[in-house]
Every structure is written in C-alpha cells, then in structure tokens.
Coordinates of C-alpha atoms and ligand atoms in Angstrom, one line a residue:
Chain A
M88 CA 10.5 21.0 -5.1
K89 CA 9.1 19.1 -7.2
I90 CA 5.4 18.1 -5.8
I91 CA 3.9 14.9 -7.5
T92 CA -0.1 14.2 -6.2
V93 CA -1.0 10.5 -6.6
A94 CA -3.9 8.9 -6.8
G95 CA -5.5 5.3 -7.3
T96 CA -7.9 3.6 -5.8
P97 CA -6.9 2.5 -2.4
C98 CA -4.5 -1.3 -2.3
A99 CA -3.4 -0.1 -6.5
G100 CA 0.4 0.0 -5.7
K101 CA 0.4 4.0 -4.6
T102 CA 3.0 3.8 -2.0
S103 CA 5.1 0.9 -3.5
V104 CA 5.9 2.7 -6.6
I105 CA 6.4 5.7 -4.4
A106 CA 8.6 3.6 -3.0
H107 CA 11.0 2.3 -5.4
L108 CA 10.8 5.9 -6.7
V109 CA 12.5 7.3 -3.6
R110 CA 15.1 4.2 -4.1
L111 CA 16.2 5.2 -6.8
F112 CA 16.7 9.1 -6.9
K113 CA 18.1 8.9 -2.5
S114 CA 21.0 6.6 -5.4
E115 CA 21.1 9.8 -6.8
G116 CA 21.2 11.5 -3.6
V117 CA 17.7 13.3 -4.6
E118 CA 15.8 13.5 -0.6
A119 CA 12.0 13.0 -0.3
A120 CA 9.5 13.2 1.5
V121 CA 5.7 11.8 1.2
A122 CA 2.3 13.5 3.5
K123 CA -0.2 11.0 3.0
F124 CA -4.5 12.0 3.1
D125 CA -6.5 8.7 3.8
A126 CA -9.9 8.7 5.5
L127 CA -10.0 7.5 8.6
A128 CA -6.3 4.8 9.3
T129 CA -2.9 4.9 7.6
G130 CA 0.1 2.7 7.9
D131 CA 1.8 4.7 5.1
D132 CA 3.7 7.4 6.7
A133 CA 5.7 4.6 9.6
F134 CA 6.5 2.9 6.6
Y135 CA 8.2 5.7 4.6
R136 CA 9.8 6.8 7.8
K137 CA 10.5 3.0 8.7
E138 CA 12.2 1.1 5.7
L139 CA 12.7 4.2 3.2
G140 CA 14.7 6.7 6.0
I141 CA 12.5 9.0 4.8
P142 CA 10.7 12.1 5.8
A143 CA 6.2 11.9 5.9
I144 CA 4.0 13.3 7.6
K145 CA -0.3 12.1 7.8
G146 CA -3.5 14.1 7.9
L147 CA -6.5 11.5 8.4
S148 CA -10.0 12.9 7.7
D149 CA -11.7 11.7 9.8
Y150 CA -15.2 12.7 10.3
V151 CA -14.5 16.4 7.5
C152 CA -15.2 15.5 4.4
P153 CA -11.4 13.1 3.1
D154 CA -11.2 16.0 -0.3
H155 CA -12.0 18.7 1.3
Y156 CA -10.2 17.9 4.3
Y157 CA -6.9 17.1 1.1
V158 CA -7.9 21.0 -0.1
S159 CA -7.4 22.7 3.2
N160 CA -4.8 21.1 4.0
L161 CA -2.4 21.6 0.6
E162 CA -0.7 24.8 2.5
E163 CA 0.2 23.4 5.7
V164 CA 1.7 20.5 3.7
Y165 CA 3.7 23.0 1.1
A166 CA 5.2 24.8 4.1
W167 CA 6.0 21.6 5.8
G168 CA 7.8 20.2 2.4
K169 CA 9.7 24.0 2.2
E170 CA 10.9 22.9 5.8
L171 CA 12.4 20.0 5.4
K172 CA 14.2 21.3 2.2
T173 CA 13.0 18.3 0.3
D174 CA 13.4 17.8 -3.0
L175 CA 10.6 16.3 -4.0
L176 CA 7.2 15.9 -2.2
F177 CA 5.2 13.4 -2.6
I178 CA 1.5 13.8 -1.9
E179 CA -0.1 10.6 -1.3
T180 CA -4.2 10.7 -1.2
A181 CA -5.7 8.0 -0.5
G182 CA -10.1 7.9 0.2
L183 CA -11.1 9.7 -1.4
C184 CA -14.5 10.2 -3.5
F185 CA -14.0 8.7 -7.8
R186 CA -16.3 12.6 -8.1
C187 CA -13.1 14.0 -6.7
A188 CA -9.0 14.0 -8.1
P189 CA -6.3 16.0 -6.2
H190 CA -4.7 16.3 -8.6
I191 CA -4.0 20.5 -8.7
E192 CA -2.6 22.8 -12.3
G193 CA 0.7 23.0 -12.8
V194 CA 1.2 20.4 -10.4
P195 CA 2.2 16.9 -12.5
A196 CA -0.8 14.9 -11.3
I197 CA 0.0 10.1 -11.0
T198 CA -2.9 8.2 -10.3
V199 CA -2.8 4.0 -10.3
I200 CA -4.3 1.8 -11.9
D201 CA -4.0 -2.1 -11.0
N202 CA -5.2 -4.9 -13.8
L203 CA -7.6 -6.5 -11.1
G204 CA -10.7 -4.1 -10.4
G205 CA -12.3 -5.6 -14.8
V206 CA -11.9 -3.6 -17.9
D207 CA -15.3 -1.8 -15.9
A208 CA -13.0 -0.7 -13.6
P209 CA -11.3 2.8 -15.8
E210 CA -14.5 4.5 -16.5
K211 CA -15.9 3.9 -13.5
M212 CA -12.7 6.5 -11.4
G213 CA -14.0 9.5 -13.3
P214 CA -11.8 13.4 -13.2
A215 CA -8.4 11.2 -10.6
L216 CA -8.0 8.9 -14.5
S217 CA -9.0 11.2 -16.8
L218 CA -7.0 14.8 -15.5
A219 CA -4.1 13.2 -14.4
D220 CA -0.6 13.6 -16.4
V221 CA 0.9 9.5 -15.6
I222 CA -1.1 6.8 -16.0
V223 CA 0.8 3.8 -13.5
V224 CA -0.7 0.6 -14.3
T225 CA 0.0 -2.2 -11.2
K226 CA -0.3 -5.6 -10.9
S227 CA 0.7 -6.4 -14.9
D228 CA 2.2 -9.2 -14.1
M229 CA -1.0 -11.1 -12.3
V230 CA -2.7 -10.9 -16.0
S231 CA -1.6 -12.3 -19.0
Q232 CA -1.5 -9.9 -22.2
A233 CA -4.4 -9.8 -24.1
E234 CA -6.1 -8.3 -20.1
K235 CA -3.4 -5.9 -20.3
E236 CA -4.0 -4.5 -23.8
V237 CA -7.5 -4.2 -23.2
F238 CA -7.2 -2.8 -19.9
R239 CA -4.7 -0.5 -21.9
Y240 CA -7.3 0.3 -24.3
K241 CA -9.8 1.1 -21.8
V242 CA -7.7 3.9 -19.9
R243 CA -8.2 5.8 -23.4
L244 CA -10.8 5.9 -24.1
V245 CA -11.1 7.6 -20.2
N246 CA -7.7 9.7 -21.2
S247 CA -6.0 10.1 -24.7
T248 CA -3.0 11.7 -23.4
A249 CA -1.5 10.8 -20.6
A250 CA 1.7 9.0 -20.5
I251 CA 0.5 5.6 -19.5
V252 CA 3.1 3.7 -17.5
Q253 CA 3.0 -0.4 -17.2
F254 CA 4.9 -0.8 -13.2
N255 CA 5.5 -4.1 -11.6
G256 CA 4.6 -3.0 -7.3
L257 CA 6.4 -6.2 -5.9
T258 CA 10.0 -5.8 -8.3
G259 CA 9.9 -2.5 -8.9
T260 CA 10.3 -3.2 -12.6
G261 CA 8.7 0.3 -14.7
A262 CA 9.9 2.7 -12.3
V263 CA 13.6 3.4 -14.4
M264 CA 10.4 4.1 -17.5
L265 CA 8.4 6.8 -14.3
K266 CA 11.2 7.8 -12.8
R267 CA 12.3 9.8 -17.3
L268 CA 9.1 11.9 -16.6
F269 CA 10.2 13.5 -14.1
E270 CA 13.2 15.1 -16.1
A271 CA 11.0 17.2 -17.4
W272 CA 9.4 18.3 -14.6
Q273 CA 9.8 21.8 -12.8
D274 CA 10.1 23.3 -9.1
V275 CA 6.5 24.3 -7.9
A276 CA 7.5 27.6 -6.6
G277 CA 3.8 27.7 -4.2
I278 CA 0.7 26.6 -4.4
S279 CA -0.9 29.2 -2.7
E280 CA -2.9 31.1 -6.1
A281 CA -2.8 27.1 -7.9
A282 CA -6.0 25.7 -8.5
L283 CA -7.7 22.6 -8.3
R284 CA -7.2 21.0 -12.6
Y285 CA -11.3 19.1 -10.8
S286 CA -14.2 21.3 -8.6
M287 CA -15.2 19.8 -5.2
P288 CA -18.6 18.3 -4.6
A289 CA -20.8 20.7 -3.0
S290 CA -21.9 19.8 0.9
I291 CA -23.0 21.9 2.7
C292 CA -26.5 19.9 4.1
S293 CA -27.2 18.7 8.2
Y294 CA -25.3 16.2 7.9
C295 CA -21.8 17.8 6.9
T296 CA -22.5 19.0 10.3
G297 CA -23.2 15.4 12.6
E298 CA -27.0 14.2 11.7
M299 CA -27.8 11.4 11.2
R300 CA -31.6 10.7 11.3
I301 CA -33.1 9.5 8.2
G302 CA -36.1 11.4 7.2
K303 CA -37.7 15.2 5.6
P304 CA -37.8 17.0 8.7
Y305 CA -33.8 16.1 8.8
Q306 CA -32.3 17.1 5.6
S307 CA -31.5 21.2 5.5
G308 CA -29.2 23.0 3.2
N309 CA -27.7 22.7 0.3
V310 CA -30.0 18.4 -0.1
K311 CA -29.8 17.2 -4.3
K312 CA -33.2 14.4 -4.5
I313 CA -33.5 10.7 -6.9
Q314 CA -35.1 11.3 -10.3
L315 CA -37.2 8.9 -9.8
R316 CA -39.7 9.8 -12.7
P317 CA -38.9 11.4 -15.9
E318 CA -39.0 14.8 -16.7
S319 CA -41.4 14.5 -18.8
E320 CA -43.5 12.6 -16.8
R321 CA -43.5 15.4 -14.3
T322 CA -45.4 18.3 -13.6
Chain B
M176 CA -21.1 25.0 -7.4
C177 CA -19.4 22.4 -10.2
T178 CA -18.3 22.4 -13.3
P179 CA -17.3 19.2 -14.7
Q180 CA -14.5 20.8 -17.3
R181 CA -12.5 17.9 -19.5
I182 CA -14.6 15.0 -18.4
G183 CA -17.1 13.6 -21.2
P184 CA -18.4 10.4 -22.4
P185 CA -15.4 8.6 -23.9
T186 CA -13.7 8.5 -27.8
E187 CA -15.5 5.4 -28.9
G188 CA -12.4 4.8 -31.6
F189 CA -10.0 5.0 -30.0
R190 CA -7.3 3.6 -30.5
E191 CA -2.8 4.1 -30.5
T192 CA -1.0 3.0 -33.1
V193 CA 1.5 1.4 -32.4
P194 CA 5.1 1.2 -34.7
A195 CA 6.7 -1.2 -36.6
M196 CA 9.6 -2.0 -35.5
A197 CA 13.1 -3.9 -37.2
T198 CA 15.7 -4.4 -35.2
L199 CA 16.6 -4.4 -31.1
T200 CA 19.8 -3.7 -30.3
I201 CA 21.6 -4.1 -26.8
L202 CA 24.3 -2.4 -26.1
S203 CA 25.9 -3.5 -23.6
G204 CA 26.4 -2.3 -20.2
T205 CA 28.7 -4.2 -16.9
G206 CA 27.5 -7.1 -14.8
K207 CA 27.2 -8.2 -11.6
S208 CA 30.3 -7.0 -10.3
G209 CA 31.5 -4.3 -12.7
E210 CA 33.1 -5.7 -15.0
P211 CA 32.0 -4.9 -18.2
E212 CA 30.3 -7.0 -21.1
A213 CA 31.8 -9.7 -23.3
I214 CA 29.2 -9.0 -25.9
S215 CA 29.1 -5.1 -26.2
R216 CA 26.2 -4.8 -29.3
L217 CA 24.1 -7.2 -30.1
A218 CA 21.0 -6.9 -32.9
I219 CA 18.3 -8.7 -33.3
N220 CA 16.1 -7.9 -36.8
A221 CA 11.8 -9.3 -36.6
G222 CA 11.0 -12.8 -37.3
E223 CA 14.3 -13.8 -35.4
C224 CA 14.4 -15.2 -32.1
L225 CA 16.9 -14.3 -29.6
A226 CA 17.5 -17.1 -27.2
V227 CA 19.2 -15.9 -23.1
V228 CA 20.5 -19.2 -21.9
G229 CA 22.6 -19.1 -18.9
P230 CA 22.7 -20.6 -15.2
T231 CA 20.2 -20.1 -12.6
G232 CA 21.0 -16.6 -11.3
S233 CA 23.0 -15.3 -14.3
G234 CA 21.2 -12.2 -15.1
K235 CA 18.6 -13.7 -18.4
S236 CA 15.4 -12.5 -16.2
E237 CA 17.6 -9.4 -15.6
L238 CA 17.9 -8.5 -19.1
L239 CA 14.7 -9.2 -20.1
S240 CA 13.3 -6.5 -18.2
D241 CA 16.0 -4.1 -19.2
I242 CA 14.4 -4.8 -22.7
E243 CA 11.1 -3.9 -20.9
Q244 CA 12.0 -0.7 -19.8
L245 CA 13.7 0.3 -22.4
A246 CA 16.8 0.6 -20.2
C247 CA 19.3 4.0 -21.8
G248 CA 22.2 4.1 -18.9
D249 CA 19.8 4.4 -16.4
T250 CA 18.7 0.0 -13.9
L251 CA 21.1 -2.4 -12.4
S252 CA 23.0 -3.4 -16.0
G253 CA 24.3 0.1 -18.1
R254 CA 22.7 -0.9 -21.1
K255 CA 20.8 0.8 -23.6
I256 CA 18.0 -0.7 -25.8
L257 CA 17.4 1.2 -28.9
L258 CA 14.7 -0.2 -31.6
D259 CA 16.0 0.5 -34.9
G260 CA 19.0 2.2 -33.8
K261 CA 17.3 4.9 -31.6
V262 CA 16.9 6.1 -28.5
P263 CA 13.1 4.4 -28.3
E264 CA 11.0 8.4 -28.6
N265 CA 8.5 7.4 -26.1
H266 CA 11.1 6.0 -23.5
W267 CA 8.0 6.1 -19.9
S268 CA 6.2 3.5 -21.5
S269 CA 6.8 -0.1 -23.7
G270 CA 3.4 -0.3 -23.1
G271 CA 2.2 -0.1 -26.9
I272 CA 5.6 -2.7 -28.0
V273 CA 6.7 -4.8 -25.7
A274 CA 4.4 -8.1 -25.4
Q275 CA 5.3 -10.7 -22.0
L276 CA 4.0 -13.7 -21.6
S277 CA 4.5 -15.1 -18.5
Q278 CA 4.6 -17.6 -16.4
K279 CA 1.0 -16.9 -15.6
T280 CA -1.5 -19.7 -16.0
G281 CA -4.9 -18.3 -15.8
F282 CA -7.7 -15.8 -16.2
I283 CA -9.0 -13.0 -14.4
M284 CA -11.4 -11.7 -16.2
D285 CA -13.9 -13.7 -16.9
G286 CA -16.4 -15.0 -19.4
T287 CA -16.0 -16.4 -22.5
V288 CA -13.5 -17.5 -24.7
E289 CA -15.3 -15.8 -27.6
D290 CA -16.3 -12.2 -26.3
F291 CA -12.1 -12.2 -24.9
I292 CA -11.6 -12.6 -27.9
R293 CA -13.1 -10.5 -30.0
L294 CA -12.5 -7.6 -26.5
H295 CA -9.0 -8.3 -27.0
G296 CA -9.7 -7.4 -31.2
R297 CA -12.1 -3.9 -30.9
S298 CA -9.7 -2.8 -29.1
K299 CA -6.5 -3.3 -31.5
G300 CA -9.2 -2.3 -34.5
L301 CA -10.3 -5.8 -35.3
E302 CA -14.0 -7.4 -36.3
R303 CA -13.7 -9.9 -38.9
P304 CA -16.4 -12.5 -38.1
D305 CA -13.0 -15.0 -38.4
L306 CA -11.0 -14.2 -36.2
V307 CA -12.7 -16.1 -33.4
E308 CA -11.8 -19.2 -35.3
E309 CA -8.2 -17.9 -36.3
V310 CA -7.1 -18.1 -31.9
L311 CA -9.0 -21.3 -31.2
H312 CA -7.1 -23.0 -34.2
M313 CA -3.8 -22.1 -33.1
T314 CA -5.2 -22.9 -29.6
N315 CA -6.2 -25.9 -30.0
S316 CA -2.8 -27.2 -32.6
L317 CA -0.2 -26.1 -29.3
C318 CA -3.2 -27.2 -26.3
G319 CA -4.1 -31.4 -26.5
E320 CA -7.4 -30.5 -24.6
P321 CA -9.5 -28.4 -27.1
V322 CA -11.1 -25.0 -26.2
L323 CA -14.3 -24.3 -27.3
P324 CA -15.8 -20.3 -28.6
E325 CA -18.0 -21.0 -25.1
S326 CA -15.6 -22.3 -22.5
R327 CA -16.1 -19.9 -20.3
L328 CA -12.0 -18.6 -19.1
Q329 CA -12.0 -19.0 -15.4
V330 CA -12.7 -23.1 -16.4
L331 CA -9.7 -23.5 -18.8
S332 CA -7.5 -26.1 -17.6
G333 CA -3.5 -24.1 -17.5
G334 CA -2.4 -25.6 -20.3
Q335 CA -5.6 -23.3 -22.4
S336 CA -4.8 -21.1 -20.8
R337 CA -1.7 -20.4 -22.0
A338 CA -2.0 -21.7 -25.5
L339 CA -4.7 -19.1 -26.1
M340 CA -3.0 -16.6 -24.3
I341 CA 0.6 -17.1 -27.4
A342 CA -2.7 -17.6 -30.0
D343 CA -3.4 -14.1 -29.0
I344 CA -0.2 -13.0 -29.1
A345 CA 0.7 -14.0 -32.6
C346 CA -2.8 -13.2 -33.7
I347 CA -4.1 -9.7 -32.6
S348 CA -1.4 -7.8 -29.9
D349 CA 0.4 -5.8 -32.2
A350 CA 3.7 -5.2 -30.1
P351 CA 6.0 -6.0 -31.8
L352 CA 8.2 -8.1 -29.5
V353 CA 7.1 -10.0 -27.2
L354 CA 9.7 -11.4 -24.7
I355 CA 9.4 -15.1 -22.8
D356 CA 10.4 -16.1 -19.5
E357 CA 10.5 -19.8 -18.9
I358 CA 8.0 -21.4 -20.9
E359 CA 8.6 -25.2 -20.9
N360 CA 6.2 -26.0 -18.0
A361 CA 3.1 -25.1 -19.4
G362 CA 1.4 -28.6 -20.0
I363 CA 1.8 -27.8 -24.5
D364 CA 3.3 -27.8 -27.1
K365 CA 6.0 -25.5 -26.4
L366 CA 7.3 -25.4 -30.1
Q367 CA 4.5 -25.3 -32.1
A368 CA 3.9 -22.9 -30.2
L369 CA 7.9 -20.5 -30.4
A370 CA 7.1 -21.3 -34.6
A371 CA 3.2 -20.0 -34.0
L372 CA 4.5 -16.7 -32.5
T373 CA 7.7 -16.1 -35.0
A374 CA 5.6 -16.8 -37.7
S375 CA 3.9 -13.6 -37.2
S376 CA 7.0 -11.8 -38.1
K377 CA 7.4 -10.2 -34.3
L378 CA 11.0 -10.2 -32.4
I379 CA 11.3 -12.7 -30.5
V380 CA 13.9 -13.0 -27.1
L381 CA 13.3 -15.9 -24.8
S382 CA 14.5 -16.9 -21.7
T383 CA 15.1 -21.1 -20.7
H384 CA 16.0 -23.3 -20.1
D385 CA 15.4 -26.6 -23.2
P386 CA 17.8 -26.9 -25.3
I387 CA 15.6 -27.6 -27.7
L388 CA 14.2 -24.3 -27.4
T389 CA 17.7 -22.4 -27.2
L390 CA 19.0 -24.2 -30.9
M391 CA 15.2 -23.5 -32.5
A392 CA 15.6 -19.3 -32.2
R393 CA 19.0 -20.0 -34.3
K394 CA 21.4 -17.0 -32.8
R395 CA 21.9 -17.2 -28.3
V396 CA 23.2 -14.9 -25.9
V397 CA 25.0 -16.8 -22.8
M398 CA 24.6 -15.3 -20.1
K399 CA 27.2 -15.4 -16.7
Q400 CA 28.0 -14.0 -14.1
G401 CA 24.9 -11.1 -15.6
A402 CA 27.1 -10.6 -17.9
M403 CA 26.3 -10.8 -21.5
S404 CA 29.5 -13.9 -22.0
T405 CA 28.4 -15.0 -25.3
L406 CA 26.9 -15.2 -28.7
R407 CA 26.5 -18.4 -30.4
E408 CA 23.6 -19.2 -33.9
T409 CA 22.9 -23.0 -34.2
T410 CA 25.5 -24.4 -36.6
A411 CA 25.0 -27.3 -39.3
E412 CA 26.1 -29.6 -36.6
E413 CA 23.5 -28.5 -34.3
G414 CA 20.4 -28.4 -37.1
H415 CA 21.1 -31.9 -37.2
C416 CA 21.3 -32.4 -33.0
L417 CA 18.2 -31.0 -33.5
E418 CA 16.2 -33.3 -35.0
R419 CA 17.6 -35.9 -32.5
L420 CA 16.8 -33.9 -29.9
R421 CA 12.9 -33.5 -31.0
A422 CA 13.0 -36.9 -31.4
V423 CA 13.3 -38.0 -27.7
D424 CA 11.8 -35.1 -26.8
A425 CA 8.6 -37.0 -29.0
V426 CA 8.3 -39.9 -26.9
L427 CA 9.4 -38.7 -23.8
F428 CA 6.2 -37.0 -24.7
R429 CA 4.6 -40.1 -26.0
S430 CA 5.4 -41.9 -23.0
R431 CA 3.4 -39.4 -19.9
D432 CA 1.0 -39.3 -21.7
L433 CA 0.5 -43.0 -21.7
L434 CA 1.9 -43.0 -18.2
R435 CA -1.0 -40.4 -17.5
N436 CA -3.8 -42.4 -18.7
G437 CA -3.6 -45.3 -16.9
Q438 CA -1.7 -47.7 -19.4
S439 CA 1.6 -49.4 -19.2
L440 CA 5.0 -48.4 -21.3
T441 CA 6.5 -51.0 -24.0
D442 CA 9.7 -50.9 -25.4
G443 CA 7.9 -50.9 -28.5
V444 CA 6.3 -47.5 -27.6
L445 CA 10.2 -46.4 -27.0
Ligands
GTP655 N1 1.4 -9.0 -7.4 C1 1.3 -7.4 -7.5 N2 0.9 -6.5 -5.7 C2 1.4 -5.1 -6.2 C3 1.8 -5.0 -7.5 N3 2.3 -3.7 -7.1 C4 1.0 -3.4 -5.0 N4 1.2 -4.7 -4.7 C5 0.8 -5.0 -4.0 O1 -0.7 -4.8 -3.5 C6 -0.9 -4.9 -2.0 C7 -1.3 -3.3 -2.2 O2 0.3 -1.9 -2.0 P1 0.2 -1.2 -1.5 O3 1.0 0.1 -2.1 O4 0.9 -0.3 -0.1 O5 -1.0 0.3 -2.0 P2 -1.2 2.1 -1.8 O6 -2.9 2.5 -3.5 O7 -0.2 2.4 -1.6 O8 -2.5 1.5 -0.9 P3 -3.5 2.4 -0.1 O9 -2.5 3.6 0.6 O10 -3.5 1.1 1.2 O11 -4.9 3.0 -1.1 C8 0.5 -4.9 -1.4 O12 0.4 -5.4 -1.0 C9 1.3 -4.4 -2.5 O13 2.2 -5.5 -2.4 C10 2.2 -5.2 -8.4 O14 2.7 -4.6 -8.9 N5 2.0 -6.6 -8.4
ADP656 N1 24.4 -6.8 -15.2 C1 23.6 -6.9 -14.1 N2 24.4 -5.2 -13.5 C2 23.8 -6.1 -11.4 N3 23.0 -6.9 -10.9 C3 22.5 -8.4 -11.6 C4 22.9 -8.4 -13.2 N4 22.5 -9.1 -13.5 C5 21.5 -9.3 -13.1 N5 21.5 -9.2 -12.5 C6 20.9 -9.2 -10.2 O1 21.6 -10.8 -10.6 C7 20.5 -11.3 -9.7 C8 19.6 -12.6 -10.9 O2 19.7 -12.5 -11.9 P1 18.3 -12.1 -13.1 O3 18.3 -12.2 -14.2 O4 17.2 -12.2 -12.3 O5 19.0 -13.9 -13.6 P2 18.6 -15.3 -13.8 O6 17.0 -14.9 -14.4 O7 18.9 -15.6 -14.5 O8 17.6 -16.7 -12.4 C9 18.9 -10.1 -9.4 O9 18.9 -10.0 -8.2 C10 19.6 -9.2 -10.8 O10 19.1 -8.3 -10.1
MG657 MG1 -0.6 3.4 0.5
MG658 MG1 15.1 -15.1 -14.6

C-alpha cells in the first residue's frame, strides 16, 4: 500500500486534486481510499464515497488539538487501509495550524496551495510547504502568467527541492503529471515507527483541558508569555 | 519541546533556470473515436508559430493541454510531446517551460503596474531600470488606452490587462513555449500582439478561429474529431489574401471606433 499525505490551506483544492488522481488510477484498476482529518466538520468523506465510489472515512478532532489528534490516529488509519487491501491510501488533512505539518518521514508528502492567497502566502505557510516533496499549485486558471511565475518563485524560496506541479482542480489538467511521480514511490510497510517530519507544538496547559477564562490565576502548565520589550531593556 | 528542522528564512536569490528550447515535437495518438491521427509527427521551431484551427469541439484545447502536460502517451489522445527531440527530464512539471495566455482579463494582485513589473522582473533576475518603460512601451502599442506606471492593476480595463499580460510574457517571462487559447475578443491589436510574441523568439502554439491570425502563423494544423487531420503552410497566394484581410480588418477596427465614439459612418471611411 502506498500512502500519501495531502496537506494544504482550507479550500486550496486538496479534494479536487485527489479526486482527479483517483479517477485516473481507477481507469487502470488501481484502488484508492481516503481518510480525511479535519477540525469541526467536513463533507469530503461523503463526496469520495458518493462521487468516486471509493472507501472514505473522516476524523474530526473537535475539542482536541487537530495536530495532536491527527498524529495519534495514524496507526488506526493505516490499519483501516490495510484491511481494505487498497493500493493507495490518501490522508487528506485540513484544520491543522500553520505551525504544523502532517508530513511523515518516508511517506510521500503533497502540499496543495492555490494561486489566490497572494504572493506572501508561501512564506507564511511554514513546514507544511517547506517540508513537502511535491507542491501542487491550483487555481492558475484564475491568474495571469506573470502572477503564476511570481508565485512559483515565492514557493521556490521556501522549498527549493520539491517538484512543483500546476494543477487545474476544475478540469484536472495537471493530473497526469502528478501521477507520473507516483511511479517512483514505494509501498509503505508500516507506519508505527515512522516519525513526523516536523515536531508539533507543546500544549499541556489549563486551556488544553477546557479552561475558558482569561487571566493569570487560570493559567497553569506550559504557558508562554509575549515579550513586550527587547531583552536588553528587561531587568 | 519543539526543535525546528529544515525550516528557516528563505534563501534569498534562489532562482530557477529555464532550459533554452529549439524544437517542440508532437507525436500523434488517436482522435475522439480512437482512430489514428492523419498527421503522425509535427515539429515547430523557436520563433515559429503554429495555429491550431477547427470547429468548436474538434480538439484544439485538448491539443494545447497535451502540450501543457508534456503528454507521454498518458492523456486521452495518447500523444507524446518531445522537447528538442527528447522526452523532457522533469516531465511532472511544465511550469518553467510553458507560459500561457489564457482568456483571463484581469489581475488578482493589487498594487501599481510599476511595482508589479519590477516584482516579476526581480523573480527572473531582471533588475534593469528601463524594464518598466520597455514593458509599457509594448503594452501601449497593443492597446488604445495608455497604461501608466502608476496605474493600479485593479482598475485596468480588460484590454489594458490583456496588453500588459502579453507584453509581460514577451519581455519578462523566460518560458520558451507560449500557449494561447483563443485571444481574438480581447480588445487589443491581436496582430501586433502575435508579432510581439514571435519577435521574442519564443515558440508559439495558438488555437484560433481568426483567419488573419491563422495565416500570420504561417503553419497551421487542422483539427477534426479530436485528431490532427491536415498540416498546411501559408501559401504565397494566401500571403496576398492575408494583406487584403488585414485591410478589411482595419476597416472594421476604424468603423468600430467611430461608432462607439458617437460618430456616424460614411462611405469615405470605408
Ligand atoms: N477555479 C478553480 N477552482 C478550483 C481549482 N481547484 C479547486 N477549485 C475549487 O475550489 C473549491 C475547494 O476545492 P476543494 O478541492 O474542496 O478544496 P479542499 O482543499 O479539499 O478543501 P477542504 O478539504 O475543505 O479544506 C471547490 O469549489 C473547487 O471546485 C482550480 O484549479 N481552479
Ligand atoms: N484526441 C482525443 N481523444 C479523446 N477525446 C478528445 C480528443 N480530442 C478532444 N477530445 C475531447 O473532445 C472534447 C472537445 O475538445 P476540445 O479540445 O475542448 O475542443 P475545442 O477546443 O476545439 O473546442 C473534449 O471533451 C475533449 O476532451
Ligand atoms: Mg477537501
Ligand atoms: Mg477550446
């Protein structure tokens, strides 16, 4: 089973990209399944089942940190894919913070970003973009060639090695190019000892356990404070 | 605790280099009903322009999309695209190789035209002071309403935006291959536009319904039922026809201008 993590900003086109790929693979008899991680709600799993007729599940983190929820459930999702005997397991993540990346060492990592977020978007995206193996840029149909080129340059500043694939999520143009990359990817034999590519933020404080009030008396555990003055001025 | 790995400040100055390209070759596949294409091999060189013609639904956009995706037998048509006679190396990406002039007539970016041109120039290592002047000179030769350095991108008209996009591709973009899908109704001088792009020694593939653009391209492939059915070159006689068509076009252009400026048309004008 090949596993592919697919990260990206909300509504960047992750589902559109996966759907076009799945259609191509299906026509060759390659089977796919998708696990969607999200924070509060998603209709993606229903979309995959209904529109593509493939197995799909969702995991909603709800009151738990979405990043921690994601990593805590990877073994379960892997086992689910194994049981299905699927050839490809896509793990689509949304709702993770920009401080985090779902990408795993040894597992092909795709990050989807659209051309519409502005030229400063790549810089702000953090490890999800800088640690991806493949960066899929969507919605090029909405911008000029110059804007595309500037955007690509900005993506390159953040990740100098990833393959950058232009993808039209509406028509599927770009899907065959992305698919060519899959040939080089190996089956993943197990996920249990694999490591994340980027650590997750520490979060063991009172707010993690449901505290909602503001103020020092309610804060305990791992609390980090803003620096209002430069180091030199502090006594 | 968290120990940031590879992430850090962007490496300033990183720039991709685009390989020069002399020929584009299309190896045939099949048409809509699976029959082999009549044209089995089609090659165009840098500085040349290929027109793709045929009725709506005949497969013009599909051919352009095959080129954009550097098809290697894995698209609907089964065609193969070779660059300089070879299967391209990084065939999962045509980003730096193919530039597209789409039907888009506006920018999503905000800011002044000057800043925009400089930003794009910087991303390609072009910092020369007269870059803005050069791009705007060409822009304004394509479009009646002048674009100024201090104009804001968001207030440009469709025609102005289109003209700027074309001049920008000709002057700044380093992609050796340009794909154009039906630009005729863009409110610009399409003949000048095509001339500007060809002059930049790029290789151009243009799908069109316009007889003037078709003949200007000198080479044309005729699409039928999804297949490349005929390949023609503009003949000497067609060259003469082109001159006459241009005269007709000029009359249409002038009449349109007069009428929309509130004047009445007279025999003398025609
Ligand atoms: N114009 C245009 N629209 C696109 C493109 N790709 C995706 N879209 C549209 O963008 C919207 C969001 O696409 P999705 O594929 O659902 O995005 P997503 O990243 O899976 O979204 P979440 O999982 O909810 O975060 C849909 O309406 C798509 O049709 C593209 O290349 N061009
Ligand atoms: N060689 C081909 N094989 C299979 N389908 C094709 C082929 N060429 C075109 N088509 C399909 O025919 C339809 C019309 O083609 P299109 O390229 O959009 O035509 P045009 O741009 O000339 O109007 C599209 O759905 C396209 O996918
Ligand atoms: Mg989705
Ligand atoms: Mg078309």
